[in-house]
C-alpha cells in the first residue's frame, strides 16, 4: 500500500481523476486497464475484490489458463488483449477477449474478420500505430494507417480507436498528441495510450484507455 494507507488501485484512480480534471474531461471517459500479464490469479484477486473489472493480458495462452476460473467468480470482468497477436491465434483471441488492442497488419485483420464471421463474438479492436517509427516495435506505419483502417472496416471489425507505445525515455506528449490527431482525422474516438510512467500525460491529451501494470502490481512476475 501507499504511505497514506490507500491501495495502489485507489492511488491510480485518484491520479487519473486529477489528470482528467486538469483537461476538463470526465473521469468516466477513461478506462483503467489493470495489466495482469505474468501475474498469478492470487495477485489479481485483491484488485477484483476492490472492484477493478478491466484487465489486460499479453498472451492468449496465459489468459486462457488463468482467467476462466476468475471469470466464473467475477462474470462482469472485461478482458483486453494488449500484446502482439499471431494471426493463427485470432480465433482463440476472439473467443476469449472483449477487446484486442494491437491490430497492426492486414493479415491479422483478415484473420480476425474470418474468426468474427465464424463465431458469435465481435470484440472491439484498436489499430496499433508505430507512432515513433521504431523498427523493433509492432504497429503499422503512420503512412499505412488509412489503408489498414479501410481494410479493417471492410472486414467488419468493430474499430474502437488507435493504440500506441511511444518511444522510451523521451517525452511522450508529442507522440500522444500525434495519435490523437490521427484518430480525429479518421473519425475515431478511442485512444489506448499511457502506461505506469506516463498515464497522467496521456489522460490530459485524451486517452480513453490507459494500460497500467507495475504501478498496480509491482515488479513483473515470471512469464507463464
XYZ file of N, CA and C in Angstrom:
672
model
N 0.828 -1.192 0.000
C 0.000 0.000 0.000
C 0.870 1.253 0.000
N 0.275 2.352 -0.379
C 0.990 3.612 -0.360
C 1.096 4.124 1.064
N 1.892 5.175 1.262
C 2.216 5.631 2.609
C 0.997 6.094 3.399
N -0.040 6.555 2.721
C -1.215 7.033 3.453
C -2.294 5.953 3.567
N -1.874 4.711 3.399
C -2.737 3.548 3.581
C -3.805 3.392 2.502
N -3.702 4.154 1.429
C -4.564 3.872 0.283
C -3.932 2.748 -0.512
N -4.734 1.979 -1.195
C -4.199 0.905 -2.019
C -3.622 1.485 -3.313
N -2.748 0.751 -3.984
C -2.260 1.218 -5.281
C -3.397 1.517 -6.259
N -4.440 0.702 -6.231
C -5.567 0.932 -7.127
C -6.248 2.261 -6.811
N -6.469 2.528 -5.547
C -7.094 3.795 -5.168
C -6.222 4.975 -5.577
N -4.921 4.830 -5.391
C -3.997 5.900 -5.751
C -4.028 6.183 -7.251
N -4.006 5.125 -8.055
C -4.036 5.301 -9.515
C -5.350 5.941 -9.946
N -6.448 5.507 -9.364
C -7.747 6.091 -9.724
C -7.790 7.580 -9.383
N -7.207 7.943 -8.253
C -7.169 9.350 -7.858
C -6.338 10.162 -8.841
N -5.206 9.620 -9.244
C -4.333 10.328 -10.196
C -5.000 10.469 -11.564
N -5.715 9.443 -11.990
C -6.459 9.548 -13.255
C -7.507 10.644 -13.157
N -8.213 10.678 -12.026
C -9.262 11.685 -11.845
C -8.689 13.092 -11.865
N -7.538 13.288 -11.247
C -6.903 14.612 -11.234
C -6.469 15.025 -12.633
N -5.887 14.080 -13.371
C -5.461 14.386 -14.736
C -6.654 14.713 -15.629
N -7.742 13.964 -15.458
C -8.949 14.243 -16.233
C -9.501 15.622 -15.893
N -9.460 15.975 -14.627
C -9.961 17.282 -14.205
C -9.138 18.415 -14.816
N -7.834 18.232 -14.860
C -6.954 19.238 -15.472
C -7.345 19.482 -16.922
N -7.709 18.416 -17.615
C -8.061 18.512 -19.031
C -9.548 18.778 -19.254
N -10.280 19.041 -18.157
C -11.718 19.280 -18.236
C -12.433 18.114 -18.906
N -12.028 16.900 -18.508
C -12.643 15.680 -19.019
C -13.368 14.969 -17.891
N -14.297 14.107 -18.263
C -14.981 13.275 -17.273
C -14.126 12.046 -16.989
N -13.902 11.761 -15.733
C -13.084 10.600 -15.395
C -13.741 9.315 -15.889
N -15.053 9.317 -16.017
C -15.762 8.128 -16.504
C -15.455 7.833 -17.968
N -14.812 8.786 -18.658
C -14.437 8.560 -20.057
C -13.069 7.896 -20.183
N -12.444 7.593 -19.050
C -11.127 6.956 -19.054
C -11.239 5.577 -18.415
N -10.894 4.556 -19.166
C -10.933 3.181 -18.671
C -9.546 2.765 -18.196
N -9.477 2.338 -16.944
C -8.230 1.817 -16.393
C -8.142 0.322 -16.679
N -7.137 -0.047 -17.466
C -6.868 -1.463 -17.736
C -5.738 -1.906 -16.817
N -6.039 -2.792 -15.896
C -5.019 -3.335 -14.998
C -4.278 -4.443 -15.751
N -3.013 -4.192 -16.049
C -2.249 -5.136 -16.868
C -1.733 -6.259 -15.974
N -2.402 -7.391 -16.077
C -2.144 -8.523 -15.189
C -1.260 -9.581 -15.824
N -0.650 -9.269 -16.959
C 0.226 -10.238 -17.620
C 1.329 -10.685 -16.667
N 1.617 -11.962 -16.679
C 2.644 -12.636 -15.868
C 2.321 -12.673 -14.381
N 1.202 -12.114 -13.971
C 0.835 -12.153 -12.556
C -0.208 -13.246 -12.316
N -0.110 -13.884 -11.172
C -0.958 -15.032 -10.856
C -2.371 -14.604 -10.474
N -3.243 -15.597 -10.450
C -4.614 -15.347 -10.003
C -4.635 -14.812 -8.582
N -3.721 -15.274 -7.751
C -3.656 -14.790 -6.359
C -3.300 -13.311 -6.306
N -2.468 -12.856 -7.254
C -2.094 -11.446 -7.291
C -3.216 -10.586 -7.847
N -4.032 -11.167 -8.705
C -5.133 -10.442 -9.338
C -6.328 -10.308 -8.392
N -6.525 -11.306 -7.537
C -7.707 -11.362 -6.675
C -7.939 -10.091 -5.853
N -6.900 -9.487 -5.238
C -7.161 -8.281 -4.447
C -7.756 -7.136 -5.263
N -7.335 -6.991 -6.511
C -7.894 -5.932 -7.347
C -9.352 -6.227 -7.680
N -9.660 -7.482 -7.940
C -11.049 -7.863 -8.188
C -11.902 -7.558 -6.957
N -11.359 -7.848 -5.786
C -12.103 -7.601 -4.547
C -12.326 -6.106 -4.308
N -11.420 -5.281 -4.844
C -11.562 -3.829 -4.710
C -12.439 -3.213 -5.802
N -12.938 -4.046 -6.690
C -13.874 -3.557 -7.684
C -13.318 -3.335 -9.077
N -12.018 -3.595 -9.290
C -11.462 -3.456 -10.636
C -12.021 -4.567 -11.533
N -12.476 -4.197 -12.714
C -13.102 -5.188 -13.583
C -12.516 -5.250 -14.996
N -11.564 -4.390 -15.318
C -10.974 -4.399 -16.655
C -9.501 -4.763 -16.530
N -9.099 -5.836 -17.217
C -7.740 -6.353 -17.103
C -7.137 -6.578 -18.486
N -5.813 -6.498 -18.543
C -5.109 -6.674 -19.804
C -4.093 -7.794 -19.733
N -4.065 -8.600 -20.763
C -3.107 -9.698 -20.873
C -2.347 -9.591 -22.189
N -1.121 -10.126 -22.202
C -0.282 -10.059 -23.397
C -0.381 -11.292 -24.277
N -0.712 -12.428 -23.668
C -0.636 -13.688 -24.408
C -1.951 -14.456 -24.290
N -2.383 -14.991 -25.417
C -3.634 -15.747 -25.454
C -3.545 -16.960 -24.537
N -2.450 -17.706 -24.626
C -2.331 -18.937 -23.844
C -2.366 -18.664 -22.347
N -1.641 -17.650 -21.908
C -1.620 -17.329 -20.478
C -3.012 -16.937 -19.991
N -3.703 -16.125 -20.785
C -5.043 -15.693 -20.395
C -6.007 -16.874 -20.348
N -5.878 -17.788 -21.300
C -6.763 -18.953 -21.351
C -6.575 -19.859 -20.140
N -5.366 -19.887 -19.613
C -5.098 -20.727 -18.443
C -5.560 -20.066 -17.138
N -5.502 -18.749 -17.106
C -5.669 -18.021 -15.855
C -7.090 -17.505 -15.626
N -7.763 -17.083 -16.689
C -8.980 -16.304 -16.496
C -10.302 -17.059 -16.413
N -10.456 -18.259 -16.968
C -11.763 -18.914 -16.851
C -12.258 -19.043 -15.410
N -11.383 -19.444 -14.497
C -11.804 -19.592 -13.096
C -12.113 -18.234 -12.476
N -11.297 -17.217 -12.792
C -11.544 -15.885 -12.255
C -12.853 -15.314 -12.785
N -13.107 -15.566 -14.051
C -14.340 -15.043 -14.645
C -15.571 -15.774 -14.121
N -15.403 -17.012 -13.723
C -16.528 -17.736 -13.126
C -16.953 -17.055 -11.823
N -15.957 -16.532 -11.091
C -16.248 -15.853 -9.836
C -16.669 -14.400 -10.053
N -16.150 -13.796 -11.122
C -16.447 -12.386 -11.437
C -16.872 -12.285 -12.898
N -18.102 -12.651 -13.208
C -18.541 -12.731 -14.606
C -18.597 -11.396 -15.333
N -18.499 -10.277 -14.606
C -18.560 -8.973 -15.259
C -17.178 -8.441 -15.645
N -16.153 -9.284 -15.521
C -14.806 -8.876 -15.919
C -14.742 -8.640 -17.425
N -13.987 -7.609 -17.801
C -13.742 -7.292 -19.208
C -12.255 -7.542 -19.461
N -11.952 -8.375 -20.434
C -10.578 -8.798 -20.671
C -10.066 -8.228 -21.995
N -8.907 -7.565 -21.925
C -8.309 -6.925 -23.093
C -6.991 -7.612 -23.447
N -6.796 -7.877 -24.726
C -5.517 -8.384 -25.220
C -4.696 -7.182 -25.659
N -3.579 -6.928 -24.964
C -2.789 -5.735 -25.260
C -1.461 -6.066 -25.943
N -1.121 -7.351 -26.027
C 0.130 -7.746 -26.660
C -0.045 -8.070 -28.129
N 1.070 -8.337 -28.780
C 1.040 -8.701 -30.199
C 0.292 -10.030 -30.375
N -0.450 -10.134 -31.438
C -1.278 -11.314 -31.691
C -0.857 -11.962 -33.003
N -0.552 -13.256 -32.939
C -0.265 -14.015 -34.149
C -1.583 -14.312 -34.864
N -1.538 -14.268 -36.186
C -2.762 -14.482 -36.954
C -3.380 -15.850 -36.677
N -2.540 -16.851 -36.402
C -3.080 -18.192 -36.164
C -3.736 -18.334 -34.794
N -3.647 -17.285 -33.974
C -4.312 -17.282 -32.671
C -5.565 -16.399 -32.691
N -5.932 -15.909 -33.873
C -7.036 -14.951 -33.963
C -8.346 -15.528 -33.439
N -8.669 -16.752 -33.815
C -9.938 -17.336 -33.384
C -9.983 -17.492 -31.866
N -8.864 -17.926 -31.262
C -8.810 -18.054 -29.814
C -8.973 -16.693 -29.135
N -8.335 -15.684 -29.713
C -8.419 -14.343 -29.131
C -9.843 -13.810 -29.192
N -10.510 -14.017 -30.312
C -11.885 -13.551 -30.468
C -12.801 -14.237 -29.459
N -12.554 -15.514 -29.197
C -13.390 -16.265 -28.257
C -13.164 -15.841 -26.805
N -11.956 -15.362 -26.488
C -11.583 -15.126 -25.100
C -11.670 -13.666 -24.669
N -11.314 -12.754 -25.571
C -11.157 -11.347 -25.184
C -12.352 -10.488 -25.593
N -12.535 -9.416 -24.841
C -13.583 -8.441 -25.140
C -13.062 -7.286 -25.977
N -11.734 -7.142 -26.025
C -11.123 -6.072 -26.808
C -9.708 -6.494 -27.183
N -9.308 -6.160 -28.403
C -7.976 -6.506 -28.922
C -7.284 -5.208 -29.317
N -6.122 -4.936 -28.696
C -5.502 -3.619 -28.815
C -4.396 -3.498 -29.848
N -3.887 -4.564 -30.384
C -2.689 -4.461 -31.215
C -2.923 -4.991 -32.629
N -3.985 -4.541 -33.253
C -4.256 -4.926 -34.642
C -3.364 -4.046 -35.517
N -2.386 -4.662 -36.164
C -1.338 -3.854 -36.774
C -0.946 -4.234 -38.205
N -1.670 -5.192 -38.819
C -1.254 -5.609 -40.158
C -2.432 -6.247 -40.892
N -2.413 -6.211 -42.220
C -3.538 -6.742 -43.000
C -3.823 -8.219 -42.745
N -2.789 -9.030 -42.573
C -3.028 -10.464 -42.368
C -3.793 -10.720 -41.079
N -3.519 -9.936 -40.058
C -4.249 -10.093 -38.797
C -5.678 -9.598 -38.930
N -5.864 -8.507 -39.650
C -7.225 -8.009 -39.912
C -8.050 -9.095 -40.594
N -7.466 -9.730 -41.589
C -8.177 -10.783 -42.323
C -8.527 -11.953 -41.409
N -7.559 -12.373 -40.586
C -7.794 -13.499 -39.681
C -8.864 -13.169 -38.640
N -8.831 -11.962 -38.105
C -9.840 -11.563 -37.126
C -11.217 -11.459 -37.771
N -11.267 -10.924 -38.974
C -12.537 -10.818 -39.673
C -13.174 -12.181 -39.898
N -12.369 -13.145 -40.297
C -12.878 -14.500 -40.515
C -13.341 -15.131 -39.202
N -12.570 -14.924 -38.146
C -12.931 -15.500 -36.843
C -14.234 -14.908 -36.317
N -14.409 -13.605 -36.506
C -15.644 -12.966 -36.037
C -16.839 -13.412 -36.870
N -16.630 -13.562 -38.154
C -17.716 -14.001 -39.028
C -18.146 -15.428 -38.712
N -17.182 -16.245 -38.264
C -17.471 -17.650 -37.988
C -18.100 -17.871 -36.623
N -17.912 -16.912 -35.731
C -18.411 -17.072 -34.369
C -19.498 -16.067 -34.034
N -19.787 -15.983 -32.752
C -20.847 -15.074 -32.308
C -20.295 -13.968 -31.414
N -18.978 -13.731 -31.481
C -18.361 -12.674 -30.676
C -17.652 -11.687 -31.589
N -17.777 -10.405 -31.241
C -17.157 -9.357 -32.035
C -16.461 -8.376 -31.093
N -15.278 -8.743 -30.574
C -14.573 -7.848 -29.663
C -14.151 -6.555 -30.357
N -14.187 -5.469 -29.608
C -13.684 -4.210 -30.139
C -12.207 -4.343 -30.494
N -11.755 -3.517 -31.431
C -10.366 -3.568 -31.869
C -9.758 -2.169 -31.928
N -8.531 -2.070 -31.482
C -7.736 -0.858 -31.665
C -6.662 -1.153 -32.705
N -6.455 -0.236 -33.625
C -5.360 -0.364 -34.576
C -4.108 0.221 -33.952
N -3.045 -0.569 -33.900
C -1.802 -0.088 -33.303
C -0.971 0.650 -34.333
N -0.535 1.848 -33.968
C 0.293 2.675 -34.834
C 1.707 2.727 -34.265
N 2.693 2.500 -35.112
C 4.089 2.631 -34.695
C 4.419 4.116 -34.683
N 3.999 4.779 -33.621
C 3.966 6.238 -33.565
C 5.354 6.870 -33.594
N 6.369 6.121 -33.148
C 7.733 6.644 -33.161
C 8.578 6.096 -34.283
N 7.956 5.362 -35.214
C 8.671 4.776 -36.361
C 9.886 3.981 -35.891
N 9.638 3.085 -34.921
C 10.716 2.269 -34.355
C 10.675 0.862 -34.952
N 11.752 0.424 -35.589
C 11.730 -0.873 -36.283
C 11.513 -2.063 -35.366
N 11.868 -1.928 -34.082
C 11.736 -3.055 -33.161
C 10.335 -3.196 -32.581
N 9.461 -2.242 -32.865
C 8.128 -2.267 -32.282
C 7.075 -2.647 -33.309
N 5.989 -3.236 -32.795
C 4.847 -3.525 -33.642
C 4.082 -2.257 -33.949
N 3.072 -2.410 -34.768
C 2.260 -1.263 -35.161
C 2.464 -0.924 -36.623
N 1.423 -0.438 -37.254
C 1.550 -0.066 -38.657
C 2.206 1.313 -38.762
N 2.877 1.545 -39.866
C 3.460 2.865 -40.107
C 2.341 3.885 -40.255
N 2.622 5.120 -39.879
C 1.601 6.168 -39.977
C 1.058 6.265 -41.395
N 1.938 6.169 -42.367
C 1.515 6.287 -43.768
C 0.602 5.147 -44.195
N 0.686 4.012 -43.497
C -0.100 2.837 -43.870
C -1.423 2.759 -43.118
N -1.638 3.688 -42.178
C -2.847 3.634 -41.357
C -4.134 3.740 -42.182
N -4.254 4.669 -43.134
C -5.515 4.757 -43.881
C -5.896 3.449 -44.569
N -4.923 2.784 -45.175
C -5.218 1.529 -45.867
C -5.604 0.431 -44.885
N -4.908 0.372 -43.736
C -5.235 -0.657 -42.743
C -6.623 -0.418 -42.174
N -6.950 0.831 -41.911
C -8.271 1.149 -41.377
C -9.357 0.803 -42.386
N -9.126 1.098 -43.643
C -10.112 0.763 -44.676
C -10.320 -0.743 -44.744
N -9.220 -1.498 -44.672
C -9.317 -2.960 -44.726
C -10.049 -3.498 -43.501
N -9.763 -2.905 -42.321
C -10.411 -3.364 -41.093
C -11.913 -3.108 -41.135
N -12.284 -1.957 -41.621
C -13.713 -1.652 -41.731
C -14.388 -2.564 -42.739
N -13.707 -2.837 -43.846
C -14.282 -3.729 -44.862
C -14.443 -5.145 -44.330
N -13.548 -5.543 -43.425
C -13.607 -6.887 -42.845
C -14.644 -6.993 -41.734
N -15.246 -5.864 -41.378
C -16.289 -5.877 -40.358
C -15.798 -5.822 -38.933
N -14.520 -5.433 -38.742
C -14.010 -5.327 -37.381
C -14.611 -4.101 -36.690
N -15.064 -4.245 -35.450
C -15.544 -3.084 -34.699
C -14.327 -2.255 -34.253
N -14.100 -1.129 -34.873
C -12.904 -0.336 -34.591
C -13.191 0.650 -33.466
N -12.525 0.450 -32.340
C -12.721 1.327 -31.186
C -11.847 2.566 -31.266
N -10.693 2.457 -31.919
C -9.791 3.596 -31.991
C -8.383 3.167 -32.319
N -7.410 3.962 -31.863
C -5.996 3.724 -32.139
C -5.235 3.475 -30.845
N -4.132 2.756 -30.973
C -3.286 2.411 -29.835
C -1.839 2.690 -30.186
N -1.024 3.080 -29.187
C 0.399 3.273 -29.445
C 1.227 3.024 -28.204
N 2.514 2.803 -28.451
C 3.551 2.743 -27.424
C 4.604 3.767 -27.831
N 4.697 4.905 -27.152
C 5.679 5.907 -27.557
C 7.098 5.431 -27.278
N 8.081 6.030 -27.910
C 9.475 5.663 -27.634
C 9.809 5.834 -26.153
N 10.649 4.938 -25.646
C 11.043 5.006 -24.234
C 12.018 6.154 -23.998
N 11.984 6.672 -22.792
C 12.947 7.684 -22.337
C 12.906 8.973 -23.144
N 11.781 9.254 -23.759
C 11.572 10.506 -24.479
C 10.224 11.060 -24.018
N 10.104 12.367 -23.953
C 8.839 12.983 -23.575
C 7.714 12.432 -24.453
N 6.696 11.796 -23.837
C 5.674 11.120 -24.640
C 4.594 12.031 -25.200
N 4.442 13.234 -24.652
C 3.307 14.076 -25.020
C 3.172 14.296 -26.531
N 4.250 14.608 -27.274
C 4.075 14.822 -28.716
C 3.559 13.582 -29.443
N 3.962 12.413 -28.970
C 3.509 11.178 -29.613
C 2.031 10.906 -29.298
N 1.645 11.168 -28.055
C 0.235 11.030 -27.708
C -0.612 12.026 -28.505
N -0.114 13.243 -28.643
C -0.851 14.256 -29.394
C -0.981 13.868 -30.865
N 0.058 13.272 -31.407
C 0.000 12.829 -32.805
C -1.029 11.715 -32.974
N -1.053 10.771 -32.037
C -2.047 9.696 -32.132
C -3.455 10.267 -32.047
N -3.649 11.235 -31.151
C -4.967 11.864 -31.014
C -5.378 12.554 -32.311
N -4.424 13.215 -32.966
C -4.726 13.876 -34.237
C -5.080 12.853 -35.315
N -4.327 11.760 -35.372
C -4.620 10.714 -36.352
C -6.027 10.148 -36.126
N -6.381 9.951 -34.861
C -7.722 9.439 -34.558
C -8.786 10.415 -35.038
N -8.609 11.692 -34.731
C -9.586 12.698 -35.172
C -9.688 12.726 -36.693
N -8.559 12.664 -37.357
C -8.548 12.728 -38.822
C -9.311 11.573 -39.453
N -9.385 10.448 -38.728
C -10.052 9.273 -39.273
C -11.384 8.973 -38.597
N -11.896 9.942 -37.853
C -13.216 9.788 -37.260
C -13.294 8.780 -36.137
N -12.187 8.604 -35.407
C -12.142 7.640 -34.315
C -12.051 8.369 -32.979
N -12.635 7.798 -31.955
C -12.653 8.453 -30.649
C -11.809 7.743 -29.602
N -11.550 6.466 -29.779
C -10.814 5.714 -28.767
C -9.312 5.905 -28.889
N -8.644 6.090 -27.748
C -7.188 6.243 -27.717
C -6.629 5.372 -26.598
N -6.004 4.261 -26.964
C -5.364 3.380 -25.996
C -3.905 3.803 -25.895
N -3.599 4.591 -24.871
C -2.232 5.109 -24.727
C -2.013 5.517 -23.282
N -0.778 5.342 -22.846
C -0.430 5.667 -21.474
C -0.261 4.426 -20.623
N 0.893 4.346 -19.935
C 1.182 3.228 -19.040
C 1.620 3.781 -17.685
N 2.245 2.962 -16.864
C 2.512 3.354 -15.478
C 3.300 4.656 -15.358
N 4.237 4.892 -16.265
C 5.110 6.055 -16.143
C 4.562 7.324 -16.785
N 3.528 7.192 -17.598
C 3.098 8.375 -18.363
C 1.582 8.494 -18.526
N 0.817 7.761 -17.718
C -0.624 7.729 -17.953
C -1.294 9.069 -17.688
N -0.759 9.850 -16.755
C -1.375 11.147 -16.475
C -1.255 12.084 -17.677
N -0.080 12.072 -18.314
C 0.098 12.851 -19.540
C -0.874 12.384 -20.604
N -1.010 11.064 -20.743
C -1.913 10.513 -21.755
C -3.357 10.938 -21.508
N -3.766 10.927 -20.249
C -5.143 11.320 -19.921
C -5.387 12.781 -20.276
N -4.428 13.650 -19.982
C -4.628 15.070 -20.296
C -4.716 15.308 -21.794
N -4.155 14.387 -22.590
C -4.157 14.556 -24.047
C -5.325 13.821 -24.703
N -6.058 13.031 -23.923
C -7.258 12.426 -24.477
C -7.370 10.921 -24.406
N -6.465 10.249 -23.708
C -6.543 8.784 -23.617
C -7.907 8.345 -23.097
N -8.465 7.346 -23.754
C -9.705 6.739 -23.268
C -9.441 5.427 -22.545
N -8.257 4.846 -22.790
C -7.849 3.608 -22.138
C -6.378 3.729 -21.749
N -6.081 3.539 -20.465
C -4.699 3.530 -20.015
C -4.371 2.129 -19.513
N -3.159 1.672 -19.816
C -2.757 0.295 -19.556
C -1.692 0.302 -18.454
N -2.084 -0.056 -17.247
C -1.203 0.124 -16.092
C -0.935 -1.215 -15.413
N 0.353 -1.561 -15.349
C 0.746 -2.819 -14.734
C 1.569 -2.634 -13.485
N 2.837 -2.200 -13.630
C 3.761 -2.158 -12.486
C 3.290 -1.242 -11.373
N 2.615 -0.152 -11.696
C 2.134 0.757 -10.647
C 1.036 0.109 -9.803
N 0.406 -0.928 -10.327
C -0.624 -1.647 -9.578
C -0.095 -2.916 -8.931
N 0.728 -3.654 -9.689
C 1.149 -4.976 -9.241
C 2.579 -5.030 -8.697
N 3.344 -3.965 -8.921
C 4.747 -4.027 -8.558
C 5.545 -4.694 -9.660
N 6.697 -5.222 -9.323
C 7.583 -5.835 -10.318
C 6.882 -6.971 -11.027
N 7.225 -7.112 -12.286
C 6.603 -8.145 -13.119
C 6.974 -9.526 -12.615
N 6.007 -10.439 -12.690
C 6.253 -11.815 -12.294
C 6.964 -12.585 -13.386
N 7.148 -13.854 -13.156
C 7.788 -14.722 -14.148
C 6.769 -15.068 -15.215
N 7.166 -14.927 -16.460
C 6.242 -15.188 -17.562
C 5.767 -16.629 -17.545
N 4.474 -16.781 -17.868
C 3.919 -18.136 -17.904
C 4.383 -18.863 -19.138
